[in-house]
XYZ file of C-alpha atoms in Angstrom:
299
model
C 50.290 -7.070 -118.530
C 51.549 -8.024 -121.950
C 51.269 -5.764 -124.984
C 48.968 -8.301 -126.728
C 46.553 -8.213 -123.762
C 46.529 -4.422 -123.727
C 45.819 -4.323 -127.489
C 42.889 -6.696 -127.143
C 41.190 -4.704 -124.355
C 38.446 -2.310 -125.483
C 39.240 1.359 -125.624
C 36.939 3.197 -123.205
C 37.138 6.409 -125.199
C 36.073 4.905 -128.511
C 34.267 1.748 -127.423
C 36.403 -0.344 -129.735
C 39.035 -3.010 -129.348
C 42.475 -3.020 -130.828
C 41.250 -5.129 -133.788
C 39.470 -2.256 -135.553
C 36.919 0.521 -135.364
C 33.383 -0.515 -134.486
C 30.619 1.638 -136.018
C 28.286 3.468 -133.672
C 24.604 2.643 -133.388
C 23.718 5.851 -135.201
C 25.939 4.995 -138.149
C 24.521 1.467 -138.327
C 20.960 2.794 -138.200
C 21.693 5.335 -140.942
C 23.332 2.712 -143.157
C 20.448 0.284 -142.644
C 17.911 2.995 -143.417
C 19.683 3.952 -146.643
C 19.887 0.306 -147.719
C 16.152 -0.108 -147.105
C 15.422 3.021 -149.169
C 17.599 1.758 -152.039
C 15.931 -1.665 -151.813
C 12.449 -0.168 -152.030
C 13.538 2.080 -154.894
C 14.903 -0.946 -156.771
C 11.918 -3.257 -156.357
C 9.169 -0.613 -156.692
C 8.979 -0.756 -160.538
C 8.806 -4.563 -160.539
C 6.170 -4.496 -157.809
C 4.134 -1.981 -159.820
C 4.296 -4.235 -162.903
C 3.278 -7.266 -160.847
C 0.290 -5.455 -159.318
C -0.792 -3.803 -162.583
C -0.692 -7.068 -164.539
C -3.465 -8.455 -162.288
C -5.867 -5.583 -163.057
C -8.274 -5.021 -165.884
C -8.594 -1.746 -167.762
C -11.077 -0.243 -165.285
C -9.181 -1.185 -162.117
C -5.966 0.148 -163.602
C -7.310 3.708 -163.405
C -9.727 3.521 -160.476
C -7.698 1.722 -157.779
C -4.476 2.304 -155.860
C -1.535 1.659 -158.159
C 0.659 -0.239 -155.703
C -1.844 -2.759 -154.390
C -4.064 -5.482 -155.768
C -7.762 -4.957 -156.458
C -8.686 -8.066 -158.457
C -7.206 -11.056 -160.198
C -7.343 -10.678 -163.971
C -3.825 -11.956 -164.617
C -4.979 -15.002 -166.594
C -7.257 -12.840 -168.733
C -4.371 -10.446 -169.429
C -2.112 -13.358 -170.362
C -4.673 -14.707 -172.812
C -5.131 -11.236 -174.309
C -1.424 -10.635 -174.778
C -0.702 -14.047 -176.337
C -3.708 -13.844 -178.673
C -3.271 -10.244 -179.766
C -2.362 -9.841 -183.440
C -1.829 -13.567 -184.042
C 0.502 -14.001 -181.081
C 3.075 -11.441 -182.174
C 4.274 -11.007 -178.578
C 5.598 -14.575 -178.542
C 7.480 -13.809 -181.758
C 9.044 -10.759 -180.103
C 10.191 -12.834 -177.132
C 11.706 -15.379 -179.522
C 13.473 -12.610 -181.443
C 14.935 -11.207 -178.228
C 16.179 -14.659 -177.216
C 17.747 -15.111 -180.662
C 19.417 -11.694 -180.766
C 20.645 -11.910 -177.178
C 21.933 -15.491 -177.325
C 23.657 -15.349 -180.719
C 24.897 -11.784 -180.243
C 26.274 -12.467 -176.754
C 27.921 -15.735 -177.863
C 29.645 -14.063 -180.820
C 30.671 -11.067 -178.734
C 32.044 -13.293 -175.966
C 34.184 -15.339 -178.343
C 35.579 -12.265 -180.127
C 36.200 -10.487 -176.814
C 38.077 -13.442 -175.323
C 40.139 -13.978 -178.484
C 41.031 -10.288 -178.839
C 41.731 -9.873 -175.132
C 43.910 -12.983 -175.130
C 45.876 -11.723 -178.130
C 46.470 -8.288 -176.601
C 47.439 -9.819 -173.268
C 49.787 -12.586 -174.390
C 51.383 -11.393 -177.618
C 53.747 -8.489 -177.999
C 53.433 -6.409 -181.165
C 54.016 -2.846 -182.239
C 51.214 -0.523 -181.217
C 49.729 -2.836 -178.615
C 49.506 -0.088 -176.010
C 47.918 2.363 -178.454
C 45.444 -0.286 -179.605
C 44.423 -1.079 -176.053
C 44.010 2.651 -175.322
C 41.703 2.976 -178.333
C 39.666 -0.018 -177.116
C 39.302 1.486 -173.639
C 38.296 4.815 -175.169
C 35.759 3.157 -177.459
C 34.170 1.402 -174.479
C 33.320 4.830 -173.042
C 31.184 5.804 -176.046
C 27.432 5.390 -175.424
C 25.778 2.888 -177.731
C 22.981 5.358 -178.546
C 25.578 7.663 -180.110
C 26.557 4.971 -182.628
C 23.059 3.843 -183.637
C 22.518 6.360 -186.448
C 26.031 6.052 -187.994
C 25.629 2.271 -187.972
C 22.295 2.643 -189.720
C 23.914 4.687 -192.503
C 26.616 2.059 -192.974
C 24.220 -0.893 -193.080
C 21.845 1.014 -195.324
C 24.634 1.477 -197.886
C 25.383 -2.265 -197.945
C 21.712 -3.255 -198.011
C 21.466 -5.075 -194.665
C 18.874 -2.951 -192.884
C 15.713 -4.729 -191.709
C 17.622 -8.018 -191.395
C 18.847 -9.858 -188.320
C 22.441 -9.196 -189.411
C 21.936 -5.467 -189.010
C 21.298 -6.164 -185.330
C 23.701 -9.051 -184.714
C 26.890 -7.733 -186.366
C 27.119 -4.563 -184.203
C 26.526 -6.721 -181.129
C 29.523 -8.892 -182.001
C 31.904 -5.962 -181.474
C 32.085 -4.961 -177.809
C 35.135 -2.892 -176.732
C 34.317 -3.297 -173.048
C 34.157 -7.063 -173.531
C 37.620 -6.969 -175.126
C 38.896 -5.056 -172.111
C 37.431 -7.670 -169.762
C 38.871 -10.429 -171.931
C 42.353 -8.947 -171.529
C 41.879 -8.647 -167.766
C 40.804 -12.279 -167.432
C 43.619 -13.450 -169.730
C 46.145 -11.571 -167.585
C 44.912 -13.219 -164.388
C 43.951 -16.739 -165.440
C 46.289 -17.803 -168.271
C 49.875 -18.315 -167.044
C 52.557 -17.547 -169.606
C 54.542 -20.527 -168.316
C 51.710 -22.869 -169.250
C 51.667 -21.476 -172.790
C 55.421 -21.959 -173.075
C 55.070 -25.566 -171.911
C 52.390 -26.169 -174.534
C 54.630 -24.715 -177.238
C 57.478 -26.985 -176.156
C 55.107 -29.953 -176.488
C 54.481 -28.920 -180.088
C 51.076 -27.246 -179.763
C 50.317 -24.402 -182.154
C 48.893 -21.058 -181.124
C 45.391 -21.941 -182.297
C 45.359 -25.167 -180.311
C 46.733 -23.416 -177.234
C 43.934 -20.861 -177.401
C 41.098 -23.354 -177.882
C 42.419 -26.154 -175.663
C 44.109 -24.225 -172.868
C 43.209 -20.528 -172.759
C 39.462 -20.840 -173.322
C 39.120 -23.418 -170.541
C 41.040 -21.229 -168.111
C 38.995 -18.139 -169.041
C 35.661 -19.946 -168.764
C 34.489 -17.993 -165.717
C 35.411 -14.701 -167.332
C 33.655 -15.796 -170.517
C 30.442 -16.481 -168.617
C 30.641 -13.022 -167.051
C 31.132 -11.349 -170.445
C 28.301 -13.437 -171.929
C 25.975 -12.432 -169.104
C 26.728 -8.722 -169.437
C 26.320 -8.868 -173.221
C 23.082 -10.854 -172.979
C 21.491 -8.334 -170.620
C 22.723 -5.368 -172.665
C 21.387 -6.819 -175.933
C 18.056 -7.816 -174.373
C 17.493 -4.271 -173.084
C 18.852 -2.509 -176.178
C 16.296 -0.279 -177.834
C 17.883 2.289 -180.149
C 19.787 -0.058 -182.462
C 16.704 -2.177 -183.369
C 14.688 1.045 -183.647
C 17.016 2.316 -186.391
C 17.690 -1.001 -188.118
C 14.304 -2.784 -188.172
C 11.014 -1.683 -189.666
C 9.092 -4.973 -189.844
C 6.971 -5.901 -186.834
C 7.826 -9.607 -187.115
C 11.546 -8.853 -186.621
C 11.140 -6.629 -183.543
C 12.668 -7.587 -180.192
C 10.355 -7.358 -177.215
C 11.585 -3.886 -176.176
C 10.765 -2.385 -179.564
C 7.533 -4.348 -179.793
C 6.246 -2.959 -176.493
C 7.186 0.530 -177.676
C 5.103 0.020 -180.809
C 2.130 -0.904 -178.620
C 2.588 2.301 -176.631
C 2.496 4.262 -179.893
C -0.656 2.419 -181.004
C -2.311 3.249 -177.685
C -1.979 6.964 -178.451
C -4.102 6.694 -181.588
C -6.177 3.550 -181.074
C -7.703 1.708 -178.114
C -6.156 1.775 -174.666
C -3.517 -0.963 -174.508
C -1.930 -0.188 -171.157
C -2.850 -3.558 -169.643
C -1.134 -5.318 -172.534
C 1.956 -3.114 -172.250
C 2.261 -3.580 -168.481
C 1.694 -7.328 -168.597
C 4.119 -7.657 -171.491
C 6.725 -5.641 -169.586
C 6.424 -8.017 -166.651
C 6.778 -11.067 -168.898
C 9.802 -9.543 -170.637
C 11.861 -9.448 -167.424
C 11.153 -13.067 -166.437
C 13.719 -14.571 -168.879
C 16.351 -12.169 -167.544
C 15.586 -13.174 -163.950
C 15.855 -16.877 -164.826
C 19.074 -16.213 -166.714
C 20.634 -14.341 -163.790
C 19.730 -16.998 -161.222
C 20.997 -19.793 -163.461
C 24.426 -18.196 -163.902
C 24.848 -16.505 -160.521
C 27.620 -18.807 -159.283
C 29.667 -18.006 -162.402
C 29.200 -14.254 -162.620
C 29.878 -13.731 -158.919
C 33.268 -15.397 -159.121
C 33.956 -13.784 -162.506
C 33.263 -10.271 -161.261
C 35.405 -10.962 -158.185
C 38.268 -12.139 -160.421
C 38.031 -8.975 -162.510
C 37.922 -6.737 -159.427
C 41.038 -8.362 -157.978
C 42.920 -7.454 -161.150
């Protein structure tokens, strides 16, 4: 019997073949059970919002919280869009504006900075990159109050620029930009472009940006989601209801509910509506961010 045949035969002691270790039924059952628990834990909040948005004020307190008891979803939609002259629609529009413009600016700056750190040698490059990596570890909530003091001194608080400018600077995005530039922009191609007479600006816009497109989409997606869900920065910077993003707007409704009429149906329905744009956004870009995350993990 040849050695290849012996290697392919199953091992009676372990129940596996020579190609690798096969998990036992107990291990598979445990893994499947844990995955089911994590799945239920992940979808439970969304399911609660979906169920609660179909209930009126009475059913919300008198029926089981995780199952339907009536269909008042249309009534809740009409109430939320008509409340206070349709301010909820304004909040959704503000969130789209902040997230789109902020993520676009952050993506461009991150790709440009990452490309420069990756492809150009200069004194202090290693120290600069270390500072960028260290800055990416700082929680954004820690910087909200210092940023407020800075923008208050220059008179930009309660404007969209007080929200957008901090979003443009993303150290973690710069780190990802360097990673994608390292993996997707060959130095040889840049040298060939220089020989053909192209300047550095043209090389970046015509060559590097096209090659880093997948990485750019990944950075844009991460920035968009982070800006959409951000709460503390708008809380410090904005004090006019018409400039609120949807996260801060829903928080203001929760505060009103403590002193005025019960607004829990509006808050729960609004919370459900606020995650729909994110779901559409994720599904629309899934083929890009999957390959982009894989590219970054290979690096």
